Coordinates of N, CA, C and O in Angstrom, one line a residue:
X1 N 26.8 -2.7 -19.7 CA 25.4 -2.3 -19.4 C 24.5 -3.1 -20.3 O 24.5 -3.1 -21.5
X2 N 23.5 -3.8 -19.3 CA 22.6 -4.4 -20.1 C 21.3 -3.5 -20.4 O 20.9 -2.6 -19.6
X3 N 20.6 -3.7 -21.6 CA 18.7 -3.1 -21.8 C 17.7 -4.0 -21.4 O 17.5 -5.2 -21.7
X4 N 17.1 -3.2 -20.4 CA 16.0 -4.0 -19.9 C 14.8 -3.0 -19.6 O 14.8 -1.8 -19.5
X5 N 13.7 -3.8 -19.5 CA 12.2 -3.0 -19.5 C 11.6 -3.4 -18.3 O 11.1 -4.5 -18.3
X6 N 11.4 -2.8 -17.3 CA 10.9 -3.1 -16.2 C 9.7 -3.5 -16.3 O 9.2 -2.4 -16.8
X7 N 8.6 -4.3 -16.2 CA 7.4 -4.7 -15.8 C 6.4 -4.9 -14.8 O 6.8 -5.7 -14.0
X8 N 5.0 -4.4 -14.5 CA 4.8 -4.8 -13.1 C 3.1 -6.0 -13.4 O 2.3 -5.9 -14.4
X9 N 3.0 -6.8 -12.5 CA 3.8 -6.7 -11.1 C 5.1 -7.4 -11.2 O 5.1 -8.3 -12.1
X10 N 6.2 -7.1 -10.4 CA 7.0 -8.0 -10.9 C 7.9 -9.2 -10.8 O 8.7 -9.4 -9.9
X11 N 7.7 -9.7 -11.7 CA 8.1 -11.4 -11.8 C 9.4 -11.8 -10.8 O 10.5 -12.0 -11.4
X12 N 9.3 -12.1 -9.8 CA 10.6 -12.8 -9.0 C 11.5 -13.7 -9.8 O 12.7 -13.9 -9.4
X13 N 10.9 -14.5 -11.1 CA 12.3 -15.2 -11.3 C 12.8 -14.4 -12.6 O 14.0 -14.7 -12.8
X14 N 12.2 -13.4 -13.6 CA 12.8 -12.6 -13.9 C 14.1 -11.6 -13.5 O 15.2 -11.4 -14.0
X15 N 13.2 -11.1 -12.0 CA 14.4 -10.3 -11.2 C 15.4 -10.9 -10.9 O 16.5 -10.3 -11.0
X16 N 15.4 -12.3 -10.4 CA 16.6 -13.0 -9.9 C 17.7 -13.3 -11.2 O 18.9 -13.1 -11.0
X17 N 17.1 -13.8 -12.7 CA 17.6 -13.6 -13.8 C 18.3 -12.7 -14.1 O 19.2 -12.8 -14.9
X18 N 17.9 -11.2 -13.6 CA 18.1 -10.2 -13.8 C 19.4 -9.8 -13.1 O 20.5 -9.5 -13.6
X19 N 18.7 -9.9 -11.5 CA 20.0 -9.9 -10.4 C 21.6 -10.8 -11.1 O 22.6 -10.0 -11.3
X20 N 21.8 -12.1 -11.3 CA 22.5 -12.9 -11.8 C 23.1 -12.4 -13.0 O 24.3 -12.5 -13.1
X21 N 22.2 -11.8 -14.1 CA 23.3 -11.4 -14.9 C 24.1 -10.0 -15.1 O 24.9 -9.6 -16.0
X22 N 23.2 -9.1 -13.8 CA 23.8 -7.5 -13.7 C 25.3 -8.3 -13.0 O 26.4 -7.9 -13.3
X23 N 25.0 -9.4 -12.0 CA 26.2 -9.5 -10.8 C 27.5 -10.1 -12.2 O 28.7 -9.7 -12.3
X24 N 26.9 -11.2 -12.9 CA 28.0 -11.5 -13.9 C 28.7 -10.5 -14.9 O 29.9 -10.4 -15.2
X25 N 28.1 -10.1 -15.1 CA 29.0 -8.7 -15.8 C 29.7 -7.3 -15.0 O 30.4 -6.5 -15.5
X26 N 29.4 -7.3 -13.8 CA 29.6 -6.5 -12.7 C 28.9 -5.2 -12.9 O 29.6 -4.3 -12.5
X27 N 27.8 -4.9 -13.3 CA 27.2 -3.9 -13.4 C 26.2 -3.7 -12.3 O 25.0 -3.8 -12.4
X28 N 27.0 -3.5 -11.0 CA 26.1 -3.3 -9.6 C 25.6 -2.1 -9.4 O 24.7 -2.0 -8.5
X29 N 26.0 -0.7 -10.3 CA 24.9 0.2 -10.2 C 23.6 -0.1 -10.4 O 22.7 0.0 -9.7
X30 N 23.6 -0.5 -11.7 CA 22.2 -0.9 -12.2 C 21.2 -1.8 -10.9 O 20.1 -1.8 -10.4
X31 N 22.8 -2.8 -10.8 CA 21.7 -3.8 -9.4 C 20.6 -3.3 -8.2 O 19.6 -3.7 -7.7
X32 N 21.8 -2.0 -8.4 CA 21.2 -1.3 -6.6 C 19.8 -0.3 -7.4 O 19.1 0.4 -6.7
X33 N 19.7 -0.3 -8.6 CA 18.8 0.6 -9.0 C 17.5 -0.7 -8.8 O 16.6 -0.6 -8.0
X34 N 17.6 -2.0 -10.0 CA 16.9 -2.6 -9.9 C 16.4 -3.1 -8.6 O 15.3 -3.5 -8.5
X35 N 17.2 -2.9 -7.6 CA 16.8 -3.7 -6.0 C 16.0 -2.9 -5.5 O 14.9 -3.3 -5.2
X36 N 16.4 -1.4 -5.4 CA 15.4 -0.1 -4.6 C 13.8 0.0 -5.7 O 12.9 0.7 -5.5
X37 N 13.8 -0.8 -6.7 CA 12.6 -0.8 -7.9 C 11.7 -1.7 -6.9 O 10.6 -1.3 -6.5
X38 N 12.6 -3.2 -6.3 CA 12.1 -4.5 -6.1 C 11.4 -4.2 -4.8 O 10.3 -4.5 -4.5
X39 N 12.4 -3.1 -3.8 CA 11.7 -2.7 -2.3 C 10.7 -1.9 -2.4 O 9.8 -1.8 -1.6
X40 N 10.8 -1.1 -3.7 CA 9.3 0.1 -3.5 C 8.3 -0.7 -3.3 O 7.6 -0.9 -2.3
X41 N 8.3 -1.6 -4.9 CA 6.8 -2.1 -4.9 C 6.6 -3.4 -4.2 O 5.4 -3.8 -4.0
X42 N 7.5 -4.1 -3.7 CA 7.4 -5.2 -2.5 C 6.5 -4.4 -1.1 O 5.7 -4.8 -0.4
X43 N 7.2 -3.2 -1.3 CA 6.8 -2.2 0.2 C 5.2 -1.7 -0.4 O 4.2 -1.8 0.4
X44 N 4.8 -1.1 -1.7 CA 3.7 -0.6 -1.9 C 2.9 -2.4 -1.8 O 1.9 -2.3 -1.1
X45 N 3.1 -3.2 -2.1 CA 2.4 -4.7 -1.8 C 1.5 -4.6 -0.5 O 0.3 -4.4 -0.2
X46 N 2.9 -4.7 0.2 CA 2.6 -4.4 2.0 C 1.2 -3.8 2.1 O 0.1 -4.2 2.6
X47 N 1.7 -2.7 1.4 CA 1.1 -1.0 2.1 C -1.2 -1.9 1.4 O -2.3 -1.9 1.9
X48 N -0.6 -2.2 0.4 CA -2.4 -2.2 -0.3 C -3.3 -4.0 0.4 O -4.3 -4.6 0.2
X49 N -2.0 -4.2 1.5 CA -2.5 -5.9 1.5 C -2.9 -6.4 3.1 O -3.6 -7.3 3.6
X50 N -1.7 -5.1 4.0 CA -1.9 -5.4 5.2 C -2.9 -4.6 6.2 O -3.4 -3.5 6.0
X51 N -3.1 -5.5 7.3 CA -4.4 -5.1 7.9 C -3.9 -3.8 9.2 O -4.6 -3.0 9.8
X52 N -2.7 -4.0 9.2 CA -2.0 -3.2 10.3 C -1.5 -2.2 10.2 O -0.3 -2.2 9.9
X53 N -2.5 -0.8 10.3 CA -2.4 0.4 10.0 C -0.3 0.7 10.2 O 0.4 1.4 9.4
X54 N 0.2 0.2 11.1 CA 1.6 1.1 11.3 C 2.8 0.5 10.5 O 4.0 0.9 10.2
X55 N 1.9 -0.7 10.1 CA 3.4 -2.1 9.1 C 2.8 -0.7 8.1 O 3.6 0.3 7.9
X56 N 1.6 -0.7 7.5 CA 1.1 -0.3 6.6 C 1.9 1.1 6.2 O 2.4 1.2 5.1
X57 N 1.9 2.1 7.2 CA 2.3 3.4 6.9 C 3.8 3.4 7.5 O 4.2 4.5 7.7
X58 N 4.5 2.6 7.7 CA 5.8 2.1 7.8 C 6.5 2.0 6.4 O 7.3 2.8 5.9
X59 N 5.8 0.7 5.7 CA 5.8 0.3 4.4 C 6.1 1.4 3.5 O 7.0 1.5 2.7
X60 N 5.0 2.2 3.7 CA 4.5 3.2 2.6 C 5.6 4.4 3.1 O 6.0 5.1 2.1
X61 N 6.0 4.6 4.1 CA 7.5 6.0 3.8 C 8.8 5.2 3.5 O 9.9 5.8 3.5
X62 N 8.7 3.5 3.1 CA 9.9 2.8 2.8 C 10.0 3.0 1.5 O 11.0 3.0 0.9
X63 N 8.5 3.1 0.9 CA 8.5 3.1 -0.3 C 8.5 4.6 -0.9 O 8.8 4.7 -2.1
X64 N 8.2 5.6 -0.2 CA 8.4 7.0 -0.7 C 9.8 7.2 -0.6 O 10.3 7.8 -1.5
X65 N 10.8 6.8 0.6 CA 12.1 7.3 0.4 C 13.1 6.4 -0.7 O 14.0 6.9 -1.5
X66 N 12.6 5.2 -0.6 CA 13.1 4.6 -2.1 C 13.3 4.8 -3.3 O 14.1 4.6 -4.1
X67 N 11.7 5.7 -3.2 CA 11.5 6.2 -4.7 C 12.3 7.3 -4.7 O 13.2 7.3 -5.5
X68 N 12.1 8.4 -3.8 CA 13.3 10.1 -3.9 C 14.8 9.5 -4.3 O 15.5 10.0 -5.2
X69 N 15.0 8.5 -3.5 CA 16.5 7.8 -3.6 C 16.9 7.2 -5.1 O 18.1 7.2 -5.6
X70 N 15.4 6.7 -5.8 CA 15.4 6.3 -7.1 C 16.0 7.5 -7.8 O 17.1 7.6 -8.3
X71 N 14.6 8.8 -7.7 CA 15.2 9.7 -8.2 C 16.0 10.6 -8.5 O 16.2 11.3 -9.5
X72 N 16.7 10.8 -7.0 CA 18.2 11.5 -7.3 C 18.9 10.4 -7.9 O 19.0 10.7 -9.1
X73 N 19.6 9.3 -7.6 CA 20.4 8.3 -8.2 C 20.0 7.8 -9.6 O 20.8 8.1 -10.5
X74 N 19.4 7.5 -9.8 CA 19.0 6.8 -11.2 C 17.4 7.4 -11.7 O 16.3 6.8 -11.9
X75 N 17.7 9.0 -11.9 CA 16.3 9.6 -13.1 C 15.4 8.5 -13.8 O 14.3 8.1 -13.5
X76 N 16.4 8.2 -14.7 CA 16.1 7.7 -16.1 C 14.9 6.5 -15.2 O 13.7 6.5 -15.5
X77 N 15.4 5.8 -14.5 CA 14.6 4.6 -14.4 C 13.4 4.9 -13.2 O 12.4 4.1 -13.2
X78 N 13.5 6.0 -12.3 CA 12.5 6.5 -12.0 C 11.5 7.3 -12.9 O 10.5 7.9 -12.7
X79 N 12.2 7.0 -14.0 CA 10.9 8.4 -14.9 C 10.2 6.8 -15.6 O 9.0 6.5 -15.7
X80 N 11.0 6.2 -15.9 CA 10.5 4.5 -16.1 C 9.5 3.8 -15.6 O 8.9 2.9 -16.3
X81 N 9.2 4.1 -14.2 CA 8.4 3.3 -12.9 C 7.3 4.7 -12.6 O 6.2 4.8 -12.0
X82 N 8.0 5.8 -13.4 CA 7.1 6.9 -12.0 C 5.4 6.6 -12.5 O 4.5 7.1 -11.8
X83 N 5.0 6.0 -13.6 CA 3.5 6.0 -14.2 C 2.8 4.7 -12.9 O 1.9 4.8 -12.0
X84 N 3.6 3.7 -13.2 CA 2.9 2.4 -12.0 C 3.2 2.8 -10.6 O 2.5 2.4 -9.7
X85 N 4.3 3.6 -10.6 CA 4.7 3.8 -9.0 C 3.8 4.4 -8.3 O 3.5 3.9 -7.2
X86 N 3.1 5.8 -9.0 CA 2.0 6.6 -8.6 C 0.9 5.6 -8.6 O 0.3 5.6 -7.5
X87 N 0.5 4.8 -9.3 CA -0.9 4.7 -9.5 C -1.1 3.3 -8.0 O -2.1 3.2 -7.3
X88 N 0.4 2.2 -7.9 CA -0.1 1.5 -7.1 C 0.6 2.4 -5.8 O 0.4 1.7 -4.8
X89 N 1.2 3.4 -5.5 CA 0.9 4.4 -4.0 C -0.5 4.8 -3.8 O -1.0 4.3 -2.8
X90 N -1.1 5.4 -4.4 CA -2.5 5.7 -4.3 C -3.4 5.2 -4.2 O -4.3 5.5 -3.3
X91 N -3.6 4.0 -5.2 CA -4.4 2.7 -4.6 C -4.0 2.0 -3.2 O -4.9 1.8 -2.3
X92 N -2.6 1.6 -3.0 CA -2.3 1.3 -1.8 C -2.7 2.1 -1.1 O -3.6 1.6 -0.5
X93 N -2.6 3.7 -0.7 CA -2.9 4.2 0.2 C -4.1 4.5 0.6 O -4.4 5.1 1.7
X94 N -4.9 4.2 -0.3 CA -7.2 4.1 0.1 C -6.8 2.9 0.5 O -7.0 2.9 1.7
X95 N -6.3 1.5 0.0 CA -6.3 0.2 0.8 C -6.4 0.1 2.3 O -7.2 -0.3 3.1
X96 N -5.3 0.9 2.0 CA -4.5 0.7 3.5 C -5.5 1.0 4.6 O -5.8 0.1 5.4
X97 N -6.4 2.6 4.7 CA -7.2 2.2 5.5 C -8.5 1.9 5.4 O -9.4 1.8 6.3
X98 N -8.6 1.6 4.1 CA -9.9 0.6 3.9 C -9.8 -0.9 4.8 O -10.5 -1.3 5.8
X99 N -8.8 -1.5 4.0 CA -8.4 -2.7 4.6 C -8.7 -2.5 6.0 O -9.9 -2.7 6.4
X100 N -7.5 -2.0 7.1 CA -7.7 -1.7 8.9 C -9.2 -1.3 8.8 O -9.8 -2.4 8.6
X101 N -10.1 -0.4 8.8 CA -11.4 -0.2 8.9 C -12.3 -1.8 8.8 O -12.9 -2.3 9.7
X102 N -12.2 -2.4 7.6 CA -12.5 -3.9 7.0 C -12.2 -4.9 8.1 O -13.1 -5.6 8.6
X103 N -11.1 -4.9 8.4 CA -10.8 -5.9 9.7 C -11.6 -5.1 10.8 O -12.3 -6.0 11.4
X104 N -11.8 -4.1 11.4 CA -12.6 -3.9 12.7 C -13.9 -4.2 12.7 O -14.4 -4.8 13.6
X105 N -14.5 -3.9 11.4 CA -15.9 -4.3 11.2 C -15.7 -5.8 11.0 O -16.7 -6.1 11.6
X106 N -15.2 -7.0 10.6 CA -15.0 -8.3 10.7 C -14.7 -8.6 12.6 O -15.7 -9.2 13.1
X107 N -13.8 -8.2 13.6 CA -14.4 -8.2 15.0 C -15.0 -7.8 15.5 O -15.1 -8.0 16.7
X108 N -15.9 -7.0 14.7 CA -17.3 -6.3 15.2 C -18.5 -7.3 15.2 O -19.6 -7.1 15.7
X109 N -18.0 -8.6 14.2 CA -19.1 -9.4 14.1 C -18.8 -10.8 14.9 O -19.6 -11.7 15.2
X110 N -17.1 -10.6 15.3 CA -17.3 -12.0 16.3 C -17.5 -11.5 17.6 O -16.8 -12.2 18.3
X111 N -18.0 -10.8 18.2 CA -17.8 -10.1 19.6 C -19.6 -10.4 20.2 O -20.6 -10.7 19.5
X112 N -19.5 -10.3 21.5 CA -20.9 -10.4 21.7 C -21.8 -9.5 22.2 O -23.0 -9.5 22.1
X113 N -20.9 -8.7 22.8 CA -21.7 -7.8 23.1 C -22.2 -6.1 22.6 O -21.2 -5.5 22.1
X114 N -22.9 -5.7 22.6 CA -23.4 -4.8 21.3 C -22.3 -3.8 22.2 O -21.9 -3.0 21.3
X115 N -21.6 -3.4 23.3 CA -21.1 -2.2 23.4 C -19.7 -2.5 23.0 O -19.2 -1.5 22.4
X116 N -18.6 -3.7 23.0 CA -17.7 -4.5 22.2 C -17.8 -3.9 20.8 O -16.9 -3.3 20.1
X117 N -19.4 -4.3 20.4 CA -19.3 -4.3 18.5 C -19.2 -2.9 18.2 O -18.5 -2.3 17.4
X118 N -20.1 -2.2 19.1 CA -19.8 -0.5 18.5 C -18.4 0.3 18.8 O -18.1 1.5 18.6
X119 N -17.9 -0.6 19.4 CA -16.2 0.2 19.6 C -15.4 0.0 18.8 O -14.4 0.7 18.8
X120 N -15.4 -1.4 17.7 CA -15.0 -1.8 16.8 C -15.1 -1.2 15.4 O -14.3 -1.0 14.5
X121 N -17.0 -0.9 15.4 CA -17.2 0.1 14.6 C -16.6 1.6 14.5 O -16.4 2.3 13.5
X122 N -16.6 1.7 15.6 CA -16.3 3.4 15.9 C -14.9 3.6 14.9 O -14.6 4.3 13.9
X123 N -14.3 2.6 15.7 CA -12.6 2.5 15.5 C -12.4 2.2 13.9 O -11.3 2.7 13.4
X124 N -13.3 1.4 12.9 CA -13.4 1.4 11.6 C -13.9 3.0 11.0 O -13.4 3.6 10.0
X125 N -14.8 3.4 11.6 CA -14.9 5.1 11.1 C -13.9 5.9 11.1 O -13.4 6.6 10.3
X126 N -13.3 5.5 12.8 CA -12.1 6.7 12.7 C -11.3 6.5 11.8 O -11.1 7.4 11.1
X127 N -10.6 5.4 11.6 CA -9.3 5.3 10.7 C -9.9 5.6 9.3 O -9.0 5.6 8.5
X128 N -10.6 5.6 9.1 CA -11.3 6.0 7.4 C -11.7 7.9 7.8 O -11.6 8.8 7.0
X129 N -11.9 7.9 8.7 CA -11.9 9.7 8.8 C -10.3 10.1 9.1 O -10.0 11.2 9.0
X130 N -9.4 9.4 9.4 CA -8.1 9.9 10.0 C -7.0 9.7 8.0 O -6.1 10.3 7.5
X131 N -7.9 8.7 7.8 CA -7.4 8.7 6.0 C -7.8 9.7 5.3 O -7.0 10.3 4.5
X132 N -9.1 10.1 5.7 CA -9.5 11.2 4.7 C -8.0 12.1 4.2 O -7.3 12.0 3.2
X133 N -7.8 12.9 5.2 CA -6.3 14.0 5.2 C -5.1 13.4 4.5 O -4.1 14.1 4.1
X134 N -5.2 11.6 4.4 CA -3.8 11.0 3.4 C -3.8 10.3 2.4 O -2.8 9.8 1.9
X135 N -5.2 10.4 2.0 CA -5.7 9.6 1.0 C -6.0 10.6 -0.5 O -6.3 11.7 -0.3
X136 N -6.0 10.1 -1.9 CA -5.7 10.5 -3.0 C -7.4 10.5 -3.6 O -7.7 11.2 -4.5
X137 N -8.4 9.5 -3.1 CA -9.5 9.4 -3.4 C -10.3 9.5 -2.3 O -10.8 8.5 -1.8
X138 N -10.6 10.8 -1.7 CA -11.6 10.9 -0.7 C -13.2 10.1 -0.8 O -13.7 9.3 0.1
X139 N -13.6 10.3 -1.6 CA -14.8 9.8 -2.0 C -15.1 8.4 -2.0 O -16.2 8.0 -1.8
X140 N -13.8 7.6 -2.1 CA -14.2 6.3 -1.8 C -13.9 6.2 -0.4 O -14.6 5.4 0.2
X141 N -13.2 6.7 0.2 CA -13.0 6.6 1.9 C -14.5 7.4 1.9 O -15.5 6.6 1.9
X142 N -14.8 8.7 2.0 CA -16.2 8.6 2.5 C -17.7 7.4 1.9 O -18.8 7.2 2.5
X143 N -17.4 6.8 0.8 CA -18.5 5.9 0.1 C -18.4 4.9 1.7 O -19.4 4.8 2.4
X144 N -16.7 4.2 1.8 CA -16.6 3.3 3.1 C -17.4 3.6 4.2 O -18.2 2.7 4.5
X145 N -17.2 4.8 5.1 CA -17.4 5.3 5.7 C -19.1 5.3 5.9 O -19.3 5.5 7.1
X146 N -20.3 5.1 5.1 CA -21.3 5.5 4.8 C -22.0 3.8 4.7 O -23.1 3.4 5.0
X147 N -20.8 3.2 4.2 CA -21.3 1.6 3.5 C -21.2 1.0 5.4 O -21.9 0.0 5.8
X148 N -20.4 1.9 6.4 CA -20.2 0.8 7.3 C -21.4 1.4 8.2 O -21.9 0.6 9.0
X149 N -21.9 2.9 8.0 CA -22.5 3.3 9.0 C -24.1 2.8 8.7 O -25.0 2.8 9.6
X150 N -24.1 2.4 7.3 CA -25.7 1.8 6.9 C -25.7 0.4 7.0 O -26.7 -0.3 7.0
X151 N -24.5 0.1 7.0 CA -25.0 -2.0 6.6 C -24.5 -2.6 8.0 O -24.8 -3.7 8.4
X152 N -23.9 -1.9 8.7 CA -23.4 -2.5 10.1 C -24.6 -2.4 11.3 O -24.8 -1.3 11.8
X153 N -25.2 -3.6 11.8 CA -26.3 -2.6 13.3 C -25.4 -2.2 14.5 O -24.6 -3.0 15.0
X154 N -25.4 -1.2 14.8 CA -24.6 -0.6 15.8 C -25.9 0.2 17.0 O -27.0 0.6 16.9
X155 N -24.9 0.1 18.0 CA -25.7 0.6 19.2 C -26.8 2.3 18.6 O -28.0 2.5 18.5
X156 N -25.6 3.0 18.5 CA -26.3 4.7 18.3 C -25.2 5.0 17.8 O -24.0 5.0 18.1
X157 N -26.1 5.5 16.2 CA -25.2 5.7 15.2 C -24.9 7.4 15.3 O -24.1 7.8 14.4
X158 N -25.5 8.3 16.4 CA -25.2 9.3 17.0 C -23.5 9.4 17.4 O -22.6 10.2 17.2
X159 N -23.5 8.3 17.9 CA -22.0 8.3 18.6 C -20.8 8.6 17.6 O -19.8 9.3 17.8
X160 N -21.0 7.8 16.2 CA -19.8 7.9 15.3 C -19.6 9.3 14.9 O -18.6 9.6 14.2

């Protein structure tokens, strides 16, 4: 059994260093612990980076069952991760539909016709109202929500 300190974000040729010398001593429990570490936050990456709401919340229950799986199998190293694990799920999860909202309002600006651009809008409100119920910081999903309905020109702002 080797001592090691997990760090984020984290370093790919560390892990591979890492991988290489759990596999030379044969200590593959540890491996499979450090790997399900490597998929949460590879998957919480995804979850704060991509623009596609379903990769997005795909990502994000790969990385919550990872983590339960962390913590029945190896406690110790989920009680290790659980300070960064929480803080980049939560941020990832305002991203996530910040980000999709962000991209509709970006084809809202190459489109030409104003009833095109307000369906793009619409569809950036909803998914920031459909976040409200899964998100950990309401208030910046409504700040979003407010930032698109004042700085964006849209047909009739009645409609949203």
């Amino acid at each position: 059994n080797i001592d090691f300190k997990l760090t984020f974000p984290l370093d790919p040729e560390k892990a591979r260093k890492l991988h290489n010398k759990l596999i030379e001593i044969g200590d593959f429990k540890t491996l499979q612990a450090v790997r399900l570490v490597e998929i949460i936050f590879d998957s919480l990456y995804i979850v704060k980076t991509s623009k596609n709401i379903q990769t997005a919340k795909s990502r994000l229950d790969l990385a919550l069952n990872n983590y339960a799986k962390l913590q029945l199998d190896f406690p110790n190293i989920a009680l290790q991760i659980e300070e960064k694990y929480l803080e980049y799920k939560n941020y990832g999860t305002n991203l996530m539909y910040i980000n999709v909202a962000h991209d509709f309002v970006e084809k809202s600006k190459k489109v030409k016709t104003q009833k095109t651009k307000d369906k793009y809008i619409q569809k950036a409100v909803q998914i920031l109202e459909d976040g409200l119920s899964n998100v950990t910081d309401s208030k910046l999903l409504l700040k979003e929500i407010e930032k698109i309905k004042n700085n964006v020109e849209i047909g009739d702002l009645n409609d949203l």
